[in-house]
Amino acid sequence: MLPPKTLYSFLLCCFLCPLALFGQSTVDQIKGVVKNEDGDYIELATISLFQDETRFVSSAVTNAEGQFTLTDIDQGTYFIRIDHLSYVSYESDSFFKAAERVLILPQITLTQGVSELDEVVLVDQKQFIQVKADKIIFNVASSPSASGTNGLDLLKASPGVTIDFDNSISLLGKGNVQVYLNGVQSRLSGSDLTNFLQSLTSDTVESIEIISNPGARYEAEGTGGIINIRLKKSLSRGLNGNATSSFTKGEEYRYSNNVVLNLGGNKLQAKLDLTQSHTNNLIIFDDRIQQNNAVLVGFSKENQIQDGYNIGLGLESQLSKKHYVGLDGRAIINNNENRLRNFTDIFTVEPPEFTEILFSRVFTDGNSANYLFNGFHLWSFEDGGSLTTNLSLGTYNSDQITLQPNTYFETDGETVINNEDTRFDADTKINLWSAKVDYDKSWESISLSAGLKYAEVKTDNSFRFFNFENDIPVFDPAQSNDFTYTEKVTAAYANLNFKLNEYWSVNTGLRMEHTESRGQLFSEVETENNDVSRSYTDFFPNVGFSYDDQKKHSFSLNLGRRITRPVYQDLNPFERPNSQLVIWKGNPFLNPNYIMNYQGSYAYKQKYILTAYYSETTDFFSRIVETTGEETTQVIPRNMEKATNLGASLSIPLKITEHWDILFFANVFEETYRGDVESTFIDISNWQWDYRIQNIINLPSDILLDITFTQRSRWIWRGSVFIQGTEGLSFGIRKDFFDKKLQVRITGADILRTQSDLSYTSDYGGIDLDGVYTADNRRFGMGLTYNFGGKKTESKKSKGALDEELRRIQN
């Protein structure tokens, strides 16, 4: 770890140098003008100013010249919302207001909407999908078709996001994506991230923010970008909340029940949310593998059953005008039960002969508990600067018992050749803590952000293997091990944003991260890789240029560098059987991978947005299947030399009629994977495209209908397997009752069952593979939400104490 004095000196210079260069004035106002598409001024439009995305600050009404003025506005980051009966509601991007300055916003243009003259009703017209220069926003709360689904299903429906066979997430074709919750990194990956996302219900999610090229303020971890899930937050005073229940049925059923309680006061806000859910994921593989002189034809069916609780508690208090504190905690508790049955017919190629049948089963029972605690303090200074301190603690425990009965039969399927039954117990314990300090200050034409962070994590993994003798499990020390991993990351960053003139601005940033890690394997079997340590320092720059003529045209160009470190279990060098024929083996020498992102965006009227991007990843993570015998294989994570991604995305909103709107989003890119992986050379490239057409239809009786069609071309999984393209149709219907106290939703996903069967092929390293993966994607469901509440209040939103925490935990 770098000396603390060096880091604090670096940060102090970032603070003090700009202070000597800029002065201040004495006015605190935000001004602007509002027009329609014909250039006419709009009178009597309501302007609402918000801070931290949920806190209402001030309001105003436009005059006959479309002008508005918001007065007595302190320094900070804000956004405005504009409502008018004759126009579609408008919501701006976030902007920064410097202390004692007049901020004049660019001209705002509203789009003509529908005005109901029989009664005055304000309808929230927020688009389901918003594409901005730096991110894409999926407004889940506005989408009827999203109801009754979990967090993982929501990501599958998000533009630019794809979910692979093993539930790994890709963003615009790039893997290793970081998942955040309310701006706080989830710290999870692999099956634990899947469990966490499935424990979230769509009815508690407000929006999903998709950030493909984060800046220096964000932690450099995650070469694929960031997906931030924002939960709903109350703006009401007194005791209020809601109760939600949803149910979906495909081949198997799923349900969730959620209760949210808010207590809002002038100085203290409290929130309690509780979700109970049941999920049954059905997965079927029907495949053929040829390696050496053997052909394996298999069929497997697995049910992944999870019963879980997700409990969150938050407290926030305004101690004084300058001090604001918050404390929040979350407990995620899951009980898991996996049941797999597999039949494999085994053939020889020369001579062509059907030799035997393997009937294998896997019974896994386990539980996990994830506890997160966060605290933060916000200190505002007289000069307009602010200092935010975050402290976070986390613990994770997982226990699993897996039984694998294996029976070999003669080709008649009845005569038993032999039984080979095994059992293994896997326990994981992880403890971590982190501390983070951020400083923010702005002047008339420049703003500064700088900060420090230290994070430390330690994981203990225990693997106990048993063979069966006379139906009694006997411990096998030769196939058992303990693996510990410790990682320490020290980071410092500085980010400067320059306003060059009325149209041009520049954003520059540099993040430094120093990593120290050590993995230790304890086993009776001597290995060469039982103690691996690393120490390295990396720098992650980002630069961005943007132009806005404040009328119709705007564009931006930016580049940035990021890193992804290996997940802990991928570094464990011991072998772990998935079945009698397939063994998982970790790689202690797996290197982190690095990516350079280049991205440009153009927007016309902030509605039609075109984005072009290119990225190059070195030491790309691939999971390679390698032959270890005539019939057996091992799956091992390895670094591939390079992966590239070149593409573009387009967003077009269309208004067909007064009651019918369409949002079209398309993405096309070329992905390449090249490198010599343990004497196996891989050189694969593929052009991939996908698009979605979302129809939003307002039916009579205030019924909202959402119909979405998606299509995806052939794609590459894990850098070596080709997956056949798919298309799908989904719908959602929403209706409110009793003055919006009760909401009823009916949903259907993959209603034509065209996204449930995925064909795949692969041919490299002496392994020829093809098959069909089947998932339980066609589902129909219903959801109910009942709201009870108090009066509106100006509640704040937590800064999020567990900011950018480590996520790489995996069973």
PDB file of N, CA, C and O in Angstrom, residues 509-562:
ATOM      1  N   GLY A 509      -9.898  13.534 -15.954  1.00  0.00           N
ATOM      2  CA  GLY A 509      -9.772  12.874 -14.670  1.00  0.00           C
ATOM      3  C   GLY A 509      -8.660  11.847 -14.677  1.00  0.00           C
ATOM      4  O   GLY A 509      -8.277  11.328 -15.726  1.00  0.00           O
ATOM      5  N   LEU A 510      -8.126  11.559 -13.513  1.00  0.00           N
ATOM      6  CA  LEU A 510      -7.099  10.539 -13.365  1.00  0.00           C
ATOM      7  C   LEU A 510      -7.335   9.807 -12.053  1.00  0.00           C
ATOM      8  O   LEU A 510      -7.514  10.432 -10.996  1.00  0.00           O
ATOM      9  N   ARG A 511      -7.366   8.488 -12.138  1.00  0.00           N
ATOM     10  CA  ARG A 511      -7.534   7.651 -10.951  1.00  0.00           C
ATOM     11  C   ARG A 511      -6.320   6.738 -10.811  1.00  0.00           C
ATOM     12  O   ARG A 511      -5.858   6.154 -11.798  1.00  0.00           O
ATOM     13  N   MET A 512      -5.784   6.635  -9.603  1.00  0.00           N
ATOM     14  CA  MET A 512      -4.672   5.751  -9.306  1.00  0.00           C
ATOM     15  C   MET A 512      -5.179   4.667  -8.346  1.00  0.00           C
ATOM     16  O   MET A 512      -5.867   4.956  -7.371  1.00  0.00           O
ATOM     17  N   GLU A 513      -4.843   3.407  -8.632  1.00  0.00           N
ATOM     18  CA  GLU A 513      -5.206   2.309  -7.740  1.00  0.00           C
ATOM     19  C   GLU A 513      -3.997   1.411  -7.526  1.00  0.00           C
ATOM     20  O   GLU A 513      -3.352   0.972  -8.488  1.00  0.00           O
ATOM     21  N   HIS A 514      -3.693   1.145  -6.259  1.00  0.00           N
ATOM     22  CA  HIS A 514      -2.613   0.223  -5.898  1.00  0.00           C
ATOM     23  C   HIS A 514      -3.237  -1.015  -5.263  1.00  0.00           C
ATOM     24  O   HIS A 514      -4.026  -0.914  -4.321  1.00  0.00           O
ATOM     25  N   THR A 515      -2.892  -2.193  -5.792  1.00  0.00           N
ATOM     26  CA  THR A 515      -3.493  -3.450  -5.347  1.00  0.00           C
ATOM     27  C   THR A 515      -2.428  -4.371  -4.777  1.00  0.00           C
ATOM     28  O   THR A 515      -1.364  -4.553  -5.372  1.00  0.00           O
ATOM     29  N   GLU A 516      -2.717  -4.925  -3.604  1.00  0.00           N
ATOM     30  CA  GLU A 516      -1.900  -5.970  -3.007  1.00  0.00           C
ATOM     31  C   GLU A 516      -2.800  -7.168  -2.723  1.00  0.00           C
ATOM     32  O   GLU A 516      -3.847  -7.017  -2.095  1.00  0.00           O
ATOM     33  N   SER A 517      -2.398  -8.355  -3.195  1.00  0.00           N
ATOM     34  CA  SER A 517      -3.232  -9.538  -2.993  1.00  0.00           C
ATOM     35  C   SER A 517      -2.364 -10.745  -2.683  1.00  0.00           C
ATOM     36  O   SER A 517      -1.183 -10.804  -3.060  1.00  0.00           O
ATOM     37  N   ARG A 518      -2.974 -11.726  -2.005  1.00  0.00           N
ATOM     38  CA  ARG A 518      -2.278 -12.978  -1.707  1.00  0.00           C
ATOM     39  C   ARG A 518      -3.301 -14.107  -1.628  1.00  0.00           C
ATOM     40  O   ARG A 518      -4.290 -14.008  -0.904  1.00  0.00           O
ATOM     41  N   GLY A 519      -3.076 -15.167  -2.403  1.00  0.00           N
ATOM     42  CA  GLY A 519      -3.910 -16.359  -2.353  1.00  0.00           C
ATOM     43  C   GLY A 519      -3.101 -17.532  -1.850  1.00  0.00           C
ATOM     44  O   GLY A 519      -1.998 -17.796  -2.352  1.00  0.00           O
ATOM     45  N   GLN A 520      -3.638 -18.262  -0.838  1.00  0.00           N
ATOM     46  CA  GLN A 520      -2.925 -19.374  -0.229  1.00  0.00           C
ATOM     47  C   GLN A 520      -3.804 -20.619  -0.252  1.00  0.00           C
ATOM     48  O   GLN A 520      -4.960 -20.586   0.189  1.00  0.00           O
ATOM     49  N   LEU A 521      -3.240 -21.708  -0.754  1.00  0.00           N
ATOM     50  CA  LEU A 521      -3.929 -22.994  -0.803  1.00  0.00           C
ATOM     51  C   LEU A 521      -3.318 -23.928   0.248  1.00  0.00           C
ATOM     52  O   LEU A 521      -2.104 -24.093   0.316  1.00  0.00           O
ATOM     53  N   PHE A 522      -4.202 -24.519   1.082  1.00  0.00           N
ATOM     54  CA  PHE A 522      -3.770 -25.467   2.108  1.00  0.00           C
ATOM     55  C   PHE A 522      -4.379 -26.828   1.779  1.00  0.00           C
ATOM     56  O   PHE A 522      -5.602 -26.993   1.801  1.00  0.00           O
ATOM     57  N   SER A 523      -3.515 -27.803   1.456  1.00  0.00           N
ATOM     58  CA  SER A 523      -3.981 -29.114   1.037  1.00  0.00           C
ATOM     59  C   SER A 523      -2.906 -30.148   1.313  1.00  0.00           C
ATOM     60  O   SER A 523      -1.708 -29.815   1.398  1.00  0.00           O
ATOM     61  N   GLU A 524      -3.324 -31.408   1.453  1.00  0.00           N
ATOM     62  CA  GLU A 524      -2.353 -32.480   1.631  1.00  0.00           C
ATOM     63  C   GLU A 524      -1.612 -32.793   0.335  1.00  0.00           C
ATOM     64  O   GLU A 524      -0.573 -33.453   0.347  1.00  0.00           O
ATOM     65  N   VAL A 525      -2.175 -32.330  -0.787  1.00  0.00           N
ATOM     66  CA  VAL A 525      -1.530 -32.545  -2.077  1.00  0.00           C
ATOM     67  C   VAL A 525      -0.588 -31.381  -2.354  1.00  0.00           C
ATOM     68  O   VAL A 525      -1.000 -30.210  -2.355  1.00  0.00           O
ATOM     69  N   GLU A 526       0.678 -31.675  -2.578  1.00  0.00           N
ATOM     70  CA  GLU A 526       1.649 -30.635  -2.858  1.00  0.00           C
ATOM     71  C   GLU A 526       1.410 -30.047  -4.249  1.00  0.00           C
ATOM     72  O   GLU A 526       1.272 -30.774  -5.237  1.00  0.00           O
ATOM     73  N   THR A 527       1.342 -28.730  -4.333  1.00  0.00           N
ATOM     74  CA  THR A 527       1.185 -28.046  -5.618  1.00  0.00           C
ATOM     75  C   THR A 527       2.203 -26.927  -5.703  1.00  0.00           C
ATOM     76  O   THR A 527       2.697 -26.423  -4.686  1.00  0.00           O
ATOM     77  N   GLU A 528       2.517 -26.547  -6.923  1.00  0.00           N
ATOM     78  CA  GLU A 528       3.478 -25.465  -7.135  1.00  0.00           C
ATOM     79  C   GLU A 528       2.839 -24.097  -6.942  1.00  0.00           C
ATOM     80  O   GLU A 528       3.537 -23.104  -6.832  1.00  0.00           O
ATOM     81  N   ASN A 529       1.519 -24.033  -6.917  1.00  0.00           N
ATOM     82  CA  ASN A 529       0.827 -22.747  -6.913  1.00  0.00           C
ATOM     83  C   ASN A 529       0.069 -22.532  -5.606  1.00  0.00           C
ATOM     84  O   ASN A 529      -1.032 -21.993  -5.608  1.00  0.00           O
ATOM     85  N   ASN A 530       0.634 -22.979  -4.478  1.00  0.00           N
ATOM     86  CA  ASN A 530      -0.113 -22.905  -3.228  1.00  0.00           C
ATOM     87  C   ASN A 530       0.015 -21.557  -2.521  1.00  0.00           C
ATOM     88  O   ASN A 530      -0.646 -21.330  -1.522  1.00  0.00           O
ATOM     89  N   ASP A 531       0.854 -20.654  -3.034  1.00  0.00           N
ATOM     90  CA  ASP A 531       0.988 -19.334  -2.413  1.00  0.00           C
ATOM     91  C   ASP A 531       1.369 -18.330  -3.502  1.00  0.00           C
ATOM     92  O   ASP A 531       2.510 -18.320  -3.969  1.00  0.00           O
ATOM     93  N   VAL A 532       0.401 -17.518  -3.912  1.00  0.00           N
ATOM     94  CA  VAL A 532       0.629 -16.559  -5.000  1.00  0.00           C
ATOM     95  C   VAL A 532       0.316 -15.154  -4.482  1.00  0.00           C
ATOM     96  O   VAL A 532      -0.788 -14.879  -4.010  1.00  0.00           O
ATOM     97  N   SER A 533       1.290 -14.250  -4.572  1.00  0.00           N
ATOM     98  CA  SER A 533       1.119 -12.865  -4.133  1.00  0.00           C
ATOM     99  C   SER A 533       1.312 -11.924  -5.314  1.00  0.00           C
ATOM    100  O   SER A 533       2.088 -12.215  -6.238  1.00  0.00           O
ATOM    101  N   ARG A 534       0.625 -10.797  -5.266  1.00  0.00           N
ATOM    102  CA  ARG A 534       0.765  -9.779  -6.311  1.00  0.00           C
ATOM    103  C   ARG A 534       0.772  -8.399  -5.670  1.00  0.00           C
ATOM    104  O   ARG A 534       0.135  -8.165  -4.641  1.00  0.00           O
ATOM    105  N   SER A 535       1.485  -7.475  -6.322  1.00  0.00           N
ATOM    106  CA  SER A 535       1.493  -6.076  -5.923  1.00  0.00           C
ATOM    107  C   SER A 535       1.687  -5.237  -7.176  1.00  0.00           C
ATOM    108  O   SER A 535       2.702  -5.376  -7.860  1.00  0.00           O
ATOM    109  N   TYR A 536       0.708  -4.394  -7.504  1.00  0.00           N
ATOM    110  CA  TYR A 536       0.813  -3.602  -8.730  1.00  0.00           C
ATOM    111  C   TYR A 536       0.032  -2.297  -8.573  1.00  0.00           C
ATOM    112  O   TYR A 536      -0.930  -2.193  -7.804  1.00  0.00           O
ATOM    113  N   THR A 537       0.485  -1.298  -9.323  1.00  0.00           N
ATOM    114  CA  THR A 537      -0.135   0.033  -9.324  1.00  0.00           C
ATOM    115  C   THR A 537      -0.550   0.379 -10.750  1.00  0.00           C
ATOM    116  O   THR A 537       0.221   0.177 -11.686  1.00  0.00           O
ATOM    117  N   ASP A 538      -1.758   0.892 -10.899  1.00  0.00           N
ATOM    118  CA  ASP A 538      -2.276   1.247 -12.215  1.00  0.00           C
ATOM    119  C   ASP A 538      -2.840   2.671 -12.187  1.00  0.00           C
ATOM    120  O   ASP A 538      -3.309   3.154 -11.142  1.00  0.00           O
ATOM    121  N   PHE A 539      -2.795   3.311 -13.357  1.00  0.00           N
ATOM    122  CA  PHE A 539      -3.380   4.635 -13.536  1.00  0.00           C
ATOM    123  C   PHE A 539      -4.478   4.552 -14.592  1.00  0.00           C
ATOM    124  O   PHE A 539      -4.317   3.905 -15.625  1.00  0.00           O
ATOM    125  N   PHE A 540      -5.588   5.222 -14.308  1.00  0.00           N
ATOM    126  CA  PHE A 540      -6.763   5.153 -15.173  1.00  0.00           C
ATOM    127  C   PHE A 540      -7.215   6.568 -15.541  1.00  0.00           C
ATOM    128  O   PHE A 540      -7.926   7.225 -14.782  1.00  0.00           O
ATOM    129  N   PRO A 541      -6.776   7.050 -16.704  1.00  0.00           N
ATOM    130  CA  PRO A 541      -7.180   8.402 -17.140  1.00  0.00           C
ATOM    131  C   PRO A 541      -8.521   8.364 -17.865  1.00  0.00           C
ATOM    132  O   PRO A 541      -8.934   7.326 -18.408  1.00  0.00           O
ATOM    133  N   ASN A 542      -9.190   9.498 -17.879  1.00  0.00           N
ATOM    134  CA  ASN A 542     -10.352   9.674 -18.747  1.00  0.00           C
ATOM    135  C   ASN A 542     -10.408  11.137 -19.206  1.00  0.00           C
ATOM    136  O   ASN A 542     -10.078  12.059 -18.450  1.00  0.00           O
ATOM    137  N   VAL A 543     -10.784  11.332 -20.465  1.00  0.00           N
ATOM    138  CA  VAL A 543     -10.877  12.661 -21.062  1.00  0.00           C
ATOM    139  C   VAL A 543     -12.160  12.737 -21.870  1.00  0.00           C
ATOM    140  O   VAL A 543     -12.503  11.791 -22.587  1.00  0.00           O
ATOM    141  N   GLY A 544     -12.875  13.852 -21.750  1.00  0.00           N
ATOM    142  CA  GLY A 544     -14.106  14.021 -22.514  1.00  0.00           C
ATOM    143  C   GLY A 544     -14.271  15.446 -23.020  1.00  0.00           C
ATOM    144  O   GLY A 544     -13.919  16.411 -22.327  1.00  0.00           O
ATOM    145  N   PHE A 545     -14.775  15.601 -24.248  1.00  0.00           N
ATOM    146  CA  PHE A 545     -15.087  16.894 -24.839  1.00  0.00           C
ATOM    147  C   PHE A 545     -16.571  16.883 -25.213  1.00  0.00           C
ATOM    148  O   PHE A 545     -17.074  15.891 -25.746  1.00  0.00           O
ATOM    149  N   SER A 546     -17.257  17.987 -24.965  1.00  0.00           N
ATOM    150  CA  SER A 546     -18.677  18.056 -25.318  1.00  0.00           C
ATOM    151  C   SER A 546     -19.019  19.422 -25.896  1.00  0.00           C
ATOM    152  O   SER A 546     -18.411  20.448 -25.539  1.00  0.00           O
ATOM    153  N   TYR A 547     -20.004  19.407 -26.815  1.00  0.00           N
ATOM    154  CA  TYR A 547     -20.471  20.620 -27.469  1.00  0.00           C
ATOM    155  C   TYR A 547     -21.993  20.614 -27.472  1.00  0.00           C
ATOM    156  O   TYR A 547     -22.630  19.579 -27.724  1.00  0.00           O
ATOM    157  N   ASP A 548     -22.591  21.778 -27.183  1.00  0.00           N
ATOM    158  CA  ASP A 548     -24.039  21.915 -27.202  1.00  0.00           C
ATOM    159  C   ASP A 548     -24.373  23.319 -27.700  1.00  0.00           C
ATOM    160  O   ASP A 548     -24.010  24.311 -27.065  1.00  0.00           O
ATOM    161  N   ASP A 549     -25.059  23.387 -28.872  1.00  0.00           N
ATOM    162  CA  ASP A 549     -25.397  24.700 -29.405  1.00  0.00           C
ATOM    163  C   ASP A 549     -26.637  25.285 -28.747  1.00  0.00           C
ATOM    164  O   ASP A 549     -27.092  26.361 -29.127  1.00  0.00           O
ATOM    165  N   GLN A 550     -27.192  24.552 -27.744  1.00  0.00           N
ATOM    166  CA  GLN A 550     -28.336  24.990 -26.961  1.00  0.00           C
ATOM    167  C   GLN A 550     -29.593  25.155 -27.811  1.00  0.00           C
ATOM    168  O   GLN A 550     -30.549  25.815 -27.396  1.00  0.00           O
ATOM    169  N   LYS A 551     -29.588  24.567 -28.995  1.00  0.00           N
ATOM    170  CA  LYS A 551     -30.773  24.602 -29.851  1.00  0.00           C
ATOM    171  C   LYS A 551     -31.143  23.201 -30.320  1.00  0.00           C
ATOM    172  O   LYS A 551     -32.088  22.609 -29.817  1.00  0.00           O
ATOM    173  N   LYS A 552     -30.371  22.664 -31.257  1.00  0.00           N
ATOM    174  CA  LYS A 552     -30.722  21.372 -31.822  1.00  0.00           C
ATOM    175  C   LYS A 552     -29.610  20.338 -31.729  1.00  0.00           C
ATOM    176  O   LYS A 552     -29.881  19.156 -31.583  1.00  0.00           O
ATOM    177  N   HIS A 553     -28.370  20.770 -31.807  1.00  0.00           N
ATOM    178  CA  HIS A 553     -27.273  19.822 -31.978  1.00  0.00           C
ATOM    179  C   HIS A 553     -26.371  19.780 -30.743  1.00  0.00           C
ATOM    180  O   HIS A 553     -26.036  20.817 -30.173  1.00  0.00           O
ATOM    181  N   SER A 554     -25.948  18.569 -30.382  1.00  0.00           N
ATOM    182  CA  SER A 554     -24.952  18.397 -29.327  1.00  0.00           C
ATOM    183  C   SER A 554     -24.198  17.101 -29.591  1.00  0.00           C
ATOM    184  O   SER A 554     -24.748  16.151 -30.155  1.00  0.00           O
ATOM    185  N   PHE A 555     -22.932  17.076 -29.192  1.00  0.00           N
ATOM    186  CA  PHE A 555     -22.160  15.851 -29.327  1.00  0.00           C
ATOM    187  C   PHE A 555     -21.080  15.810 -28.260  1.00  0.00           C
ATOM    188  O   PHE A 555     -20.740  16.838 -27.645  1.00  0.00           O
ATOM    189  N   SER A 556     -20.535  14.620 -28.042  1.00  0.00           N
ATOM    190  CA  SER A 556     -19.486  14.449 -27.043  1.00  0.00           C
ATOM    191  C   SER A 556     -18.524  13.370 -27.509  1.00  0.00           C
ATOM    192  O   SER A 556     -18.906  12.427 -28.217  1.00  0.00           O
ATOM    193  N   LEU A 557     -17.262  13.505 -27.101  1.00  0.00           N
ATOM    194  CA  LEU A 557     -16.219  12.517 -27.365  1.00  0.00           C
ATOM    195  C   LEU A 557     -15.503  12.236 -26.050  1.00  0.00           C
ATOM    196  O   LEU A 557     -15.167  13.173 -25.314  1.00  0.00           O
ATOM    197  N   ASN A 558     -15.251  10.959 -25.731  1.00  0.00           N
ATOM    198  CA  ASN A 558     -14.540  10.660 -24.504  1.00  0.00           C
ATOM    199  C   ASN A 558     -13.825   9.322 -24.611  1.00  0.00           C
ATOM    200  O   ASN A 558     -14.179   8.468 -25.440  1.00  0.00           O
ATOM    201  N   LEU A 559     -12.816   9.158 -23.760  1.00  0.00           N
ATOM    202  CA  LEU A 559     -12.065   7.911 -23.677  1.00  0.00           C
ATOM    203  C   LEU A 559     -11.729   7.654 -22.218  1.00  0.00           C
ATOM    204  O   LEU A 559     -11.654   8.579 -21.402  1.00  0.00           O
ATOM    205  N   GLY A 560     -11.534   6.381 -21.891  1.00  0.00           N
ATOM    206  CA  GLY A 560     -11.209   6.028 -20.517  1.00  0.00           C
ATOM    207  C   GLY A 560     -10.644   4.625 -20.435  1.00  0.00           C
ATOM    208  O   GLY A 560     -10.850   3.791 -21.314  1.00  0.00           O
ATOM    209  N   ARG A 561      -9.916   4.364 -19.361  1.00  0.00           N
ATOM    210  CA  ARG A 561      -9.289   3.064 -19.117  1.00  0.00           C
ATOM    211  C   ARG A 561      -9.855   2.471 -17.838  1.00  0.00           C
ATOM    212  O   ARG A 561     -10.084   3.193 -16.854  1.00  0.00           O
ATOM    213  N   ARG A 562     -10.085   1.124 -17.843  1.00  0.00           N
ATOM    214  CA  ARG A 562     -10.657   0.455 -16.684  1.00  0.00           C
ATOM    215  C   ARG A 562      -9.995  -0.914 -16.497  1.00  0.00           C
ATOM    216  O   ARG A 562      -9.251  -1.392 -17.357  1.00  0.00           O
TER     217      ARG A 562
END
